[in-house]
Amino acid sequence: MIDLYYWTTPNGHKVTMFLEEANLEYNIKPVNIGKGDQFDPAFLKVSPNNKIPAIVDRKPIDGGKPISVFESGAILLYLGEKTGKFLPASLRERVPVLEWLMWQMGGFGPMPGQVHHFRMVESEIDRRYGLKRYSDETRRLYGVLDRRLAQAEFVAGDLSVADFAILGWAWRHERHQVSLDEYPNVKRWYEALFARPGVQRGFAVKLDDAA
Ligand SMILES: N[C@@H](CCC(=O)N[C@@H](CS)C(=O)NCC(=O)O)C(=O)O
């Protein structure tokens, strides 16, 4: 059994997508980041950066004591290693998965996240500057992804943790003011992934008091 420290956000859904697609049993531990639960000392022991998601695997494959993991990219790699799913065993095939996973973690998440932030800034001068800077970069990243998906069905070979990581953020495209009509290859990939029952279940995980 895996404990998942979770809230209904892009980074949270990356992990529920994997867990549902791989049919793993898990137990949700809600962390209401709107109310400050992420600063609870008990949660900080699992996630010292005070962010969701995090997991505690109570039955690691080595049979030893529970393993806890924070950072969504590290969690996806851990689950891929544990299950042998959505992460190729061969190094040659794994390299593009690592590349696109790191691309997401370093850019396609932090940049649209800044768009979400600057949309809410009251000062018009600050808002305009931030929106221009981060919207331009977000659109550049969508262009990179669109060119990649023009050549490939999924971002890195077969369906992988890299697709889950990127989809978690593409799911918020309206919030970062991007129309998928401008990126037809991303749109095709997005619709194909959302047609999968496991992905749908991953996004359907709801919490009573979450928006
Ligand atoms: N790099 C981290 C980012 C996680 C992250 O930003 N989590 C947000 C929700 S999507 C959060 O917990 N925010 C609470 C806070 O910053 O206090 C990851 O990928 O796991």
Coordinates of N, CA and C and ligand atoms in Angstrom, one line a residue:
M1 N 0.8 -1.2 0.0 CA 0.0 0.0 0.0 C 0.9 1.3 0.0
I2 N 0.4 2.2 -0.8 CA 1.2 3.5 -0.9 C 0.4 4.6 -0.3
D3 N 0.9 5.4 0.6 CA 0.3 6.6 1.0 C 0.6 7.8 0.1
L4 N -0.4 8.4 -0.4 CA -0.1 9.6 -1.4 C -0.6 10.9 -0.7
Y5 N 0.4 11.7 -0.5 CA 0.1 13.1 0.1 C -0.2 14.0 -1.1
Y6 N -1.5 14.5 -1.1 CA -2.0 14.9 -2.4 C -3.0 16.1 -2.2
W7 N -3.0 16.9 -3.3 CA -4.1 17.9 -3.5 C -4.4 17.9 -5.0
T8 N -5.5 18.4 -5.4 CA -5.9 18.3 -6.8 C -5.3 19.3 -7.7
T9 N -4.0 19.2 -7.9 CA -3.2 20.1 -8.7 C -2.5 19.4 -9.8
P10 N -1.9 20.1 -10.7 CA -1.1 19.5 -11.8 C -0.1 18.5 -11.3
N11 N 0.7 18.9 -10.3 CA 1.7 18.0 -9.8 C 1.1 16.8 -9.0
G12 N 0.0 17.0 -8.4 CA -0.7 15.9 -7.7 C -1.2 14.9 -8.8
H13 N -1.8 15.4 -9.8 CA -2.4 14.5 -10.8 C -1.4 13.6 -11.6
K14 N -0.2 14.1 -11.7 CA 0.9 13.3 -12.3 C 0.9 12.0 -11.7
V15 N 0.9 12.0 -10.3 CA 1.0 10.7 -9.6 C -0.2 9.9 -9.6
T16 N -1.4 10.5 -9.4 CA -2.6 9.7 -9.5 C -2.8 9.1 -10.9
M17 N -2.3 9.7 -11.9 CA -2.4 9.1 -13.3 C -1.6 7.8 -13.3
F18 N -0.3 7.9 -12.8 CA 0.5 6.7 -12.8 C -0.2 5.6 -11.9
L19 N -0.6 5.9 -10.7 CA -1.2 4.9 -9.8 C -2.4 4.3 -10.4
E20 N -3.2 5.0 -11.1 CA -4.4 4.5 -11.7 C -4.1 3.7 -13.0
E21 N -3.2 4.2 -13.8 CA -2.8 3.5 -15.0 C -2.1 2.1 -14.7
A22 N -1.4 2.1 -13.6 CA -0.7 0.9 -13.2 C -1.5 0.0 -12.2
N23 N -2.7 0.5 -11.9 CA -3.6 -0.3 -11.0 C -3.0 -0.6 -9.7
L24 N -2.3 0.4 -9.1 CA -1.7 0.2 -7.8 C -2.7 0.7 -6.7
E25 N -2.6 0.0 -5.6 CA -3.5 0.4 -4.4 C -2.8 1.6 -3.7
Y26 N -3.6 2.6 -3.4 CA -3.1 3.7 -2.7 C -4.1 4.3 -1.8
N27 N -3.6 5.1 -0.8 CA -4.4 5.7 0.2 C -4.1 7.2 0.2
I28 N -5.2 8.0 0.0 CA -4.9 9.4 -0.2 C -4.8 10.1 1.2
K29 N -3.8 10.9 1.4 CA -3.7 11.7 2.6 C -3.8 13.1 2.1
P30 N -5.0 13.7 2.2 CA -5.2 15.1 1.7 C -4.3 16.1 2.4
V31 N -3.7 17.0 1.7 CA -2.9 18.1 2.2 C -3.5 19.4 1.6
N32 N -4.3 20.1 2.4 CA -5.0 21.2 1.9 C -4.0 22.4 1.8
I33 N -3.4 22.6 0.6 CA -2.4 23.7 0.5 C -2.9 25.1 0.6
G34 N -4.3 25.2 0.4 CA -4.9 26.5 0.5 C -5.0 26.9 2.0
K35 N -5.0 25.9 2.9 CA -5.2 26.2 4.3 C -3.9 26.1 5.1
G36 N -2.8 25.7 4.4 CA -1.5 25.7 5.1 C -1.1 24.3 5.6
D37 N -1.8 23.2 5.3 CA -1.5 21.9 5.8 C 0.0 21.5 5.4
Q38 N 0.5 22.1 4.3 CA 1.8 21.7 3.8 C 2.9 22.1 4.8
F39 N 2.6 23.0 5.8 CA 3.6 23.4 6.8 C 3.5 22.6 8.1
D40 N 2.7 21.6 8.1 CA 2.5 20.8 9.3 C 3.8 20.0 9.5
P41 N 4.4 20.1 10.7 CA 5.7 19.4 10.9 C 5.7 17.9 10.5
A42 N 4.6 17.2 10.7 CA 4.5 15.8 10.4 C 4.6 15.7 8.8
F43 N 4.0 16.6 8.1 CA 4.2 16.5 6.6 C 5.6 16.9 6.2
L44 N 6.2 17.8 6.9 CA 7.6 18.2 6.5 C 8.6 17.1 6.6
K45 N 8.3 16.2 7.5 CA 9.2 15.0 7.6 C 9.2 14.2 6.4
V46 N 8.0 14.2 5.7 CA 7.9 13.4 4.4 C 8.4 14.3 3.2
S47 N 8.0 15.6 3.3 CA 8.2 16.5 2.2 C 8.9 17.8 2.7
P48 N 10.2 17.8 2.8 CA 10.8 19.0 3.5 C 10.7 20.3 2.8
N49 N 10.3 20.2 1.5 CA 10.1 21.4 0.7 C 8.7 22.0 0.8
N50 N 7.9 21.4 1.7 CA 6.5 21.8 1.9 C 5.6 21.9 0.7
K51 N 5.8 20.9 -0.2 CA 4.9 20.8 -1.3 C 4.4 19.4 -1.6
I52 N 3.2 19.4 -2.1 CA 2.7 18.1 -2.6 C 3.1 17.9 -4.0
P53 N 3.3 16.7 -4.6 CA 2.9 15.4 -4.0 C 4.1 14.8 -3.2
A54 N 3.8 13.8 -2.4 CA 4.8 13.0 -1.8 C 4.2 11.6 -1.6
I55 N 5.0 10.6 -1.5 CA 4.4 9.3 -1.2 C 5.3 8.6 -0.1
V56 N 4.6 7.7 0.6 CA 5.3 6.7 1.5 C 4.9 5.3 1.0
D57 N 5.9 4.6 0.6 CA 5.6 3.2 0.1 C 5.8 2.3 1.3
R58 N 4.7 1.7 1.8 CA 4.8 0.9 3.0 C 5.2 -0.5 2.7
K59 N 5.3 -0.9 1.4 CA 5.7 -2.2 1.0 C 6.7 -2.1 -0.1
P60 N 7.9 -1.6 0.2 CA 9.0 -1.5 -0.8 C 9.4 -2.9 -1.3
I61 N 9.9 -3.0 -2.5 CA 10.2 -4.3 -3.1 C 11.3 -5.0 -2.4
D62 N 12.2 -4.3 -1.7 CA 13.2 -5.0 -0.9 C 12.7 -5.5 0.4
G63 N 11.5 -5.3 0.7 CA 10.9 -5.9 2.0 C 11.3 -5.1 3.2
G64 N 12.1 -4.0 3.0 CA 12.6 -3.3 4.2 C 11.6 -2.2 4.7
K65 N 12.1 -1.3 5.5 CA 11.2 -0.3 6.1 C 10.6 0.6 5.0
P66 N 9.5 1.3 5.3 CA 8.9 2.2 4.3 C 9.8 3.2 3.7
I67 N 9.6 3.5 2.4 CA 10.4 4.5 1.7 C 9.5 5.7 1.4
S68 N 10.0 6.9 1.8 CA 9.2 8.1 1.4 C 9.9 8.8 0.3
V69 N 9.2 9.4 -0.6 CA 9.7 10.1 -1.8 C 8.9 11.5 -1.9
F70 N 9.7 12.6 -2.1 CA 9.0 13.8 -2.4 C 9.6 14.3 -3.8
E71 N 9.0 15.3 -4.4 CA 9.2 15.7 -5.8 C 8.5 14.8 -6.8
S72 N 7.6 15.3 -7.6 CA 6.8 14.5 -8.5 C 7.7 13.7 -9.5
G73 N 8.8 14.3 -10.0 CA 9.6 13.6 -10.9 C 10.3 12.4 -10.3
A74 N 10.7 12.6 -9.0 CA 11.4 11.4 -8.3 C 10.3 10.4 -8.0
I75 N 9.1 10.8 -7.7 CA 8.0 9.8 -7.4 C 7.7 9.0 -8.7
L76 N 7.6 9.7 -9.8 CA 7.3 8.9 -11.0 C 8.4 7.9 -11.4
L77 N 9.7 8.3 -11.2 CA 10.8 7.4 -11.4 C 10.8 6.3 -10.5
Y78 N 10.5 6.5 -9.2 CA 10.4 5.5 -8.2 C 9.4 4.5 -8.6
L79 N 8.2 5.0 -8.9 CA 7.1 4.0 -9.2 C 7.4 3.3 -10.5
G80 N 8.0 3.9 -11.5 CA 8.4 3.2 -12.7 C 9.4 2.1 -12.4
E81 N 10.4 2.4 -11.6 CA 11.4 1.4 -11.2 C 10.7 0.2 -10.4
K82 N 9.8 0.6 -9.5 CA 9.2 -0.4 -8.7 C 8.3 -1.4 -9.5
T83 N 7.6 -0.8 -10.5 CA 6.6 -1.6 -11.2 C 7.1 -2.1 -12.5
G84 N 8.2 -1.5 -13.1 CA 8.6 -1.9 -14.4 C 7.6 -1.3 -15.5
K85 N 6.8 -0.4 -15.1 CA 5.8 0.2 -16.0 C 6.1 1.7 -16.3
F86 N 5.9 2.1 -17.6 CA 6.0 3.5 -18.0 C 7.4 4.0 -17.9
L87 N 8.4 3.1 -17.8 CA 9.8 3.5 -17.7 C 10.6 2.4 -18.3
P88 N 11.2 2.6 -19.5 CA 11.9 1.5 -20.1 C 13.1 1.0 -19.3
A89 N 13.4 -0.3 -19.4 CA 14.5 -0.9 -18.7 C 15.8 -0.5 -19.4
S90 N 15.8 -0.5 -20.7 CA 17.1 -0.3 -21.4 C 17.5 1.2 -21.3
L91 N 18.8 1.4 -21.1 CA 19.2 2.8 -20.9 C 19.0 3.6 -22.2
R92 N 19.2 3.0 -23.3 CA 19.0 3.7 -24.6 C 17.6 4.2 -24.7
E93 N 16.6 3.4 -24.3 CA 15.2 3.9 -24.4 C 14.8 4.8 -23.3
R94 N 15.6 4.6 -22.2 CA 15.2 5.5 -21.0 C 15.7 6.9 -21.2
V95 N 16.8 7.1 -21.9 CA 17.3 8.5 -22.0 C 16.3 9.5 -22.5
P96 N 15.5 9.2 -23.6 CA 14.5 10.3 -23.9 C 13.4 10.5 -22.8
V97 N 13.1 9.4 -22.1 CA 12.1 9.6 -21.0 C 12.7 10.5 -20.0
L98 N 13.9 10.3 -19.6 CA 14.6 11.2 -18.6 C 14.6 12.7 -19.2
E99 N 15.0 12.8 -20.4 CA 15.1 14.1 -21.0 C 13.8 14.9 -20.9
W100 N 12.7 14.2 -21.4 CA 11.4 14.9 -21.4 C 10.8 15.1 -20.0
L101 N 11.1 14.2 -19.1 CA 10.7 14.4 -17.7 C 11.4 15.6 -17.1
M102 N 12.7 15.7 -17.3 CA 13.4 16.8 -16.8 C 13.0 18.1 -17.5
W103 N 12.7 18.0 -18.8 CA 12.2 19.2 -19.5 C 10.9 19.7 -18.8
Q104 N 10.1 18.8 -18.5 CA 8.8 19.2 -17.8 C 9.1 19.8 -16.4
M105 N 10.0 19.1 -15.6 CA 10.2 19.5 -14.3 C 10.9 20.9 -14.2
G106 N 11.8 21.2 -15.2 CA 12.5 22.4 -15.2 C 11.8 23.6 -15.9
G107 N 10.8 23.3 -16.8 CA 10.2 24.3 -17.5 C 8.7 24.3 -17.7
F108 N 8.2 23.2 -18.2 CA 6.8 23.1 -18.5 C 6.0 22.7 -17.2
G109 N 6.0 23.7 -16.4 CA 5.4 23.5 -15.0 C 5.8 24.8 -14.3
P110 N 7.1 25.0 -14.0 CA 7.4 26.3 -13.4 C 7.0 27.5 -14.3
M111 N 7.1 27.5 -15.6 CA 6.8 28.6 -16.4 C 5.3 28.9 -16.5
P112 N 4.4 27.9 -16.8 CA 3.0 28.1 -16.8 C 2.5 28.4 -15.4
G113 N 3.2 27.9 -14.4 CA 2.8 28.2 -13.0 C 3.0 29.7 -12.7
Q114 N 4.0 30.3 -13.3 CA 4.2 31.8 -13.1 C 3.1 32.5 -13.8
V115 N 2.6 32.0 -15.0 CA 1.5 32.7 -15.6 C 0.3 32.7 -14.7
H116 N 0.0 31.5 -14.1 CA -1.1 31.4 -13.1 C -0.9 32.5 -12.0
H117 N 0.3 32.6 -11.5 CA 0.6 33.6 -10.5 C 0.3 35.0 -11.0
F118 N 0.9 35.4 -12.1 CA 0.9 36.8 -12.6 C -0.5 37.2 -13.0
R119 N -1.4 36.3 -13.4 CA -2.7 36.6 -13.7 C -3.4 37.3 -12.5
M120 N -3.0 36.9 -11.3 CA -3.7 37.3 -10.1 C -3.1 38.6 -9.5
V121 N -2.0 39.1 -10.1 CA -1.3 40.2 -9.5 C -2.1 41.5 -9.7
E122 N -2.2 42.3 -8.6 CA -3.1 43.5 -8.7 C -2.5 44.6 -9.5
S123 N -1.2 44.9 -9.3 CA -0.5 46.0 -9.9 C -0.4 45.7 -11.4
E124 N -1.0 46.6 -12.2 CA -1.1 46.4 -13.7 C 0.3 46.3 -14.3
I125 N 1.2 47.2 -13.8 CA 2.6 47.2 -14.4 C 3.3 45.9 -14.1
D126 N 3.2 45.4 -12.9 CA 3.8 44.1 -12.5 C 3.2 43.0 -13.3
R127 N 1.8 43.0 -13.3 CA 1.1 41.9 -14.0 C 1.5 41.8 -15.5
R128 N 1.5 43.0 -16.1 CA 1.8 43.0 -17.6 C 3.2 42.5 -17.9
Y129 N 4.2 42.9 -17.0 CA 5.6 42.4 -17.2 C 5.6 40.9 -17.0
G130 N 5.1 40.4 -15.9 CA 5.2 39.0 -15.6 C 4.4 38.2 -16.6
L131 N 3.3 38.6 -17.0 CA 2.5 37.8 -18.0 C 3.2 37.7 -19.3
K132 N 3.8 38.8 -19.7 CA 4.5 38.8 -21.0 C 5.7 37.8 -21.0
R133 N 6.4 38.0 -19.9 CA 7.6 37.2 -19.8 C 7.3 35.7 -19.7
Y134 N 6.4 35.3 -18.9 CA 6.1 33.9 -18.7 C 5.1 33.3 -19.7
S135 N 4.3 34.1 -20.3 CA 3.4 33.6 -21.3 C 4.3 33.3 -22.6
D136 N 5.2 34.2 -22.9 CA 6.1 34.0 -24.0 C 6.8 32.7 -23.9
E137 N 7.4 32.5 -22.7 CA 8.2 31.3 -22.4 C 7.3 30.0 -22.5
T138 N 6.1 30.1 -21.9 CA 5.1 29.0 -21.9 C 4.8 28.6 -23.3
R139 N 4.5 29.6 -24.2 CA 4.2 29.3 -25.6 C 5.4 28.8 -26.3
R140 N 6.5 29.2 -26.0 CA 7.7 28.6 -26.6 C 7.8 27.1 -26.3
L141 N 7.5 26.8 -25.0 CA 7.6 25.4 -24.6 C 6.5 24.6 -25.3
Y142 N 5.3 25.1 -25.4 CA 4.2 24.4 -26.2 C 4.7 24.2 -27.6
G143 N 5.4 25.1 -28.2 CA 5.9 25.0 -29.6 C 6.9 23.8 -29.6
V144 N 7.8 23.7 -28.6 CA 8.8 22.7 -28.6 C 8.1 21.3 -28.5
L145 N 7.1 21.3 -27.6 CA 6.3 20.0 -27.5 C 5.6 19.6 -28.7
D146 N 5.0 20.7 -29.4 CA 4.2 20.4 -30.6 C 5.1 19.8 -31.7
R147 N 6.4 20.4 -31.8 CA 7.3 19.8 -32.8 C 7.7 18.4 -32.5
R148 N 7.9 18.1 -31.2 CA 8.2 16.8 -30.8 C 7.1 15.8 -31.2
L149 N 5.9 16.2 -30.9 CA 4.7 15.3 -31.1 C 4.3 15.2 -32.6
A150 N 4.9 16.1 -33.4 CA 4.7 16.0 -34.8 C 5.4 14.7 -35.4
Q151 N 6.5 14.3 -34.6 CA 7.3 13.2 -35.1 C 7.0 11.9 -34.3
A152 N 6.2 12.0 -33.2 CA 6.1 10.8 -32.3 C 4.7 10.8 -31.7
E153 N 4.2 9.6 -31.5 CA 2.9 9.4 -30.8 C 2.9 9.9 -29.4
F154 N 3.9 9.5 -28.7 CA 4.1 9.9 -27.3 C 5.4 10.7 -27.2
V155 N 5.7 11.4 -26.1 CA 6.9 12.2 -26.1 C 8.2 11.5 -26.2
A156 N 8.2 10.3 -25.6 CA 9.5 9.6 -25.5 C 9.4 8.1 -25.7
G157 N 9.0 7.7 -27.0 CA 8.9 6.3 -27.2 C 7.5 5.8 -26.9
D158 N 7.3 4.7 -26.1 CA 6.0 4.3 -25.7 C 5.5 5.2 -24.6
L159 N 4.2 5.1 -24.3 CA 3.6 5.9 -23.2 C 4.5 5.8 -21.9
S160 N 4.9 6.9 -21.3 CA 5.8 6.9 -20.2 C 5.5 7.9 -19.2
V161 N 6.3 7.9 -18.1 CA 6.1 8.8 -17.0 C 6.3 10.3 -17.5
A162 N 7.1 10.4 -18.6 CA 7.2 11.8 -19.2 C 5.9 12.3 -19.7
D163 N 5.1 11.5 -20.3 CA 3.8 11.9 -20.8 C 2.9 12.3 -19.6
F164 N 2.9 11.5 -18.5 CA 2.1 11.8 -17.4 C 2.5 13.2 -16.8
A165 N 3.8 13.4 -16.7 CA 4.3 14.6 -16.1 C 3.9 15.8 -16.9
I166 N 4.0 15.7 -18.2 CA 3.6 16.9 -19.1 C 2.1 17.1 -19.1
L167 N 1.4 16.0 -19.2 CA -0.1 16.1 -19.2 C -0.6 16.8 -17.9
G168 N 0.0 16.5 -16.8 CA -0.5 17.2 -15.6 C -0.6 18.7 -15.7
W169 N 0.4 19.3 -16.5 CA 0.4 20.7 -16.7 C -0.4 21.1 -17.9
A170 N -0.4 20.3 -19.0 CA -1.2 20.7 -20.1 C -2.7 20.7 -19.8
W171 N -3.1 19.9 -18.8 CA -4.5 19.9 -18.3 C -4.9 21.3 -17.9
R172 N -3.9 22.2 -17.5 CA -4.3 23.5 -17.0 C -4.1 24.6 -18.2
H173 N -4.1 24.1 -19.4 CA -3.8 25.1 -20.5 C -4.7 26.3 -20.5
E174 N -6.0 26.1 -20.2 CA -6.9 27.3 -20.2 C -6.4 28.3 -19.1
R175 N -6.0 27.8 -18.0 CA -5.6 28.7 -16.9 C -4.3 29.4 -17.3
H176 N -3.5 28.8 -18.1 CA -2.3 29.6 -18.5 C -2.5 30.2 -19.9
Q177 N -3.8 30.3 -20.3 CA -4.2 31.1 -21.5 C -3.6 30.6 -22.8
V178 N -3.6 29.3 -22.9 CA -3.1 28.6 -24.2 C -4.2 27.9 -24.8
S179 N -4.5 28.1 -26.1 CA -5.4 27.3 -26.8 C -4.7 26.2 -27.5
L180 N -5.2 24.9 -27.3 CA -4.5 23.8 -27.9 C -4.8 23.8 -29.4
D181 N -5.7 24.6 -29.9 CA -5.9 24.7 -31.4 C -4.7 25.2 -32.1
E182 N -3.9 26.0 -31.3 CA -2.7 26.5 -31.9 C -1.5 25.5 -32.0
Y183 N -1.7 24.4 -31.3 CA -0.7 23.3 -31.2 C -1.4 22.0 -31.5
P184 N -1.6 21.7 -32.8 CA -2.4 20.6 -33.2 C -1.9 19.2 -32.8
N185 N -0.6 19.1 -32.8 CA 0.0 17.8 -32.4 C -0.1 17.6 -30.9
V186 N 0.0 18.7 -30.1 CA -0.3 18.6 -28.7 C -1.7 18.2 -28.4
K187 N -2.6 18.8 -29.2 CA -4.0 18.5 -29.1 C -4.4 17.1 -29.3
R188 N -3.8 16.5 -30.4 CA -4.0 15.1 -30.7 C -3.5 14.2 -29.6
W189 N -2.3 14.5 -29.1 CA -1.8 13.7 -27.9 C -2.6 13.8 -26.7
Y190 N -3.1 15.1 -26.4 CA -3.9 15.4 -25.2 C -5.2 14.6 -25.2
E191 N -5.8 14.6 -26.4 CA -7.1 13.9 -26.5 C -6.9 12.4 -26.4
A192 N -5.8 11.9 -27.0 CA -5.6 10.5 -27.0 C -5.4 10.0 -25.5
L193 N -4.6 10.8 -24.8 CA -4.3 10.4 -23.4 C -5.6 10.5 -22.5
F194 N -6.4 11.6 -22.7 CA -7.6 11.7 -22.0 C -8.7 10.7 -22.3
A195 N -8.5 10.0 -23.4 CA -9.4 8.9 -23.8 C -9.1 7.7 -23.0
R196 N -8.0 7.6 -22.3 CA -7.6 6.4 -21.5 C -8.3 6.4 -20.2
P197 N -9.0 5.3 -19.9 CA -9.7 5.2 -18.6 C -8.8 5.5 -17.4
G198 N -7.6 5.0 -17.4 CA -6.7 5.2 -16.3 C -6.4 6.6 -16.1
V199 N -6.1 7.4 -17.1 CA -5.9 8.8 -17.0 C -7.1 9.5 -16.5
Q200 N -8.3 9.1 -17.0 CA -9.5 9.8 -16.5 C -9.7 9.5 -15.1
R201 N -9.4 8.3 -14.6 CA -9.5 8.0 -13.2 C -8.5 8.9 -12.4
G202 N -7.3 9.0 -12.9 CA -6.3 9.8 -12.2 C -6.8 11.3 -12.0
F203 N -7.4 11.8 -13.0 CA -7.9 13.2 -12.9 C -9.2 13.3 -12.1
A204 N -9.9 12.2 -12.0 CA -11.2 12.2 -11.3 C -11.1 12.1 -9.8
V205 N -9.8 11.9 -9.3 CA -9.6 11.8 -7.8 C -9.9 13.1 -7.2
K206 N -11.0 13.1 -6.5 CA -11.5 14.4 -5.9 C -11.3 14.4 -4.4
L207 N -11.3 15.5 -3.8 CA -11.2 15.6 -2.3 C -12.4 16.5 -1.9
D208 N -13.0 16.1 -0.7 CA -14.2 16.8 -0.3 C -14.2 18.3 -0.3
D209 N -13.0 18.9 0.2 CA -13.0 20.3 0.4 C -12.1 21.0 -0.7
A210 N -11.7 20.3 -1.8 CA -10.9 20.9 -2.8 C -11.7 21.5 -3.8
A211 N -11.1 22.6 -4.5 CA -11.9 23.3 -5.5 C -12.0 22.4 -6.8
Ligands
LIG1 N1 8.8 20.5 -8.0 C1 7.7 20.1 -7.2 C2 6.7 21.2 -7.2 C3 5.5 20.8 -6.3 C4 4.5 21.9 -6.2 O1 4.7 23.1 -6.6 N2 3.4 21.7 -5.5 C5 2.5 22.7 -5.2 C6 1.1 22.2 -5.7 S1 1.1 21.9 -7.4 C7 2.4 22.9 -3.7 O2 2.4 22.0 -2.9 N3 2.4 24.2 -3.2 C8 2.3 24.5 -1.9 C9 3.3 25.6 -1.5 O3 4.1 26.0 -2.3 O4 3.2 26.0 -0.3 C10 7.2 18.8 -7.7 O5 7.2 18.6 -8.9 O6 6.8 17.9 -6.9

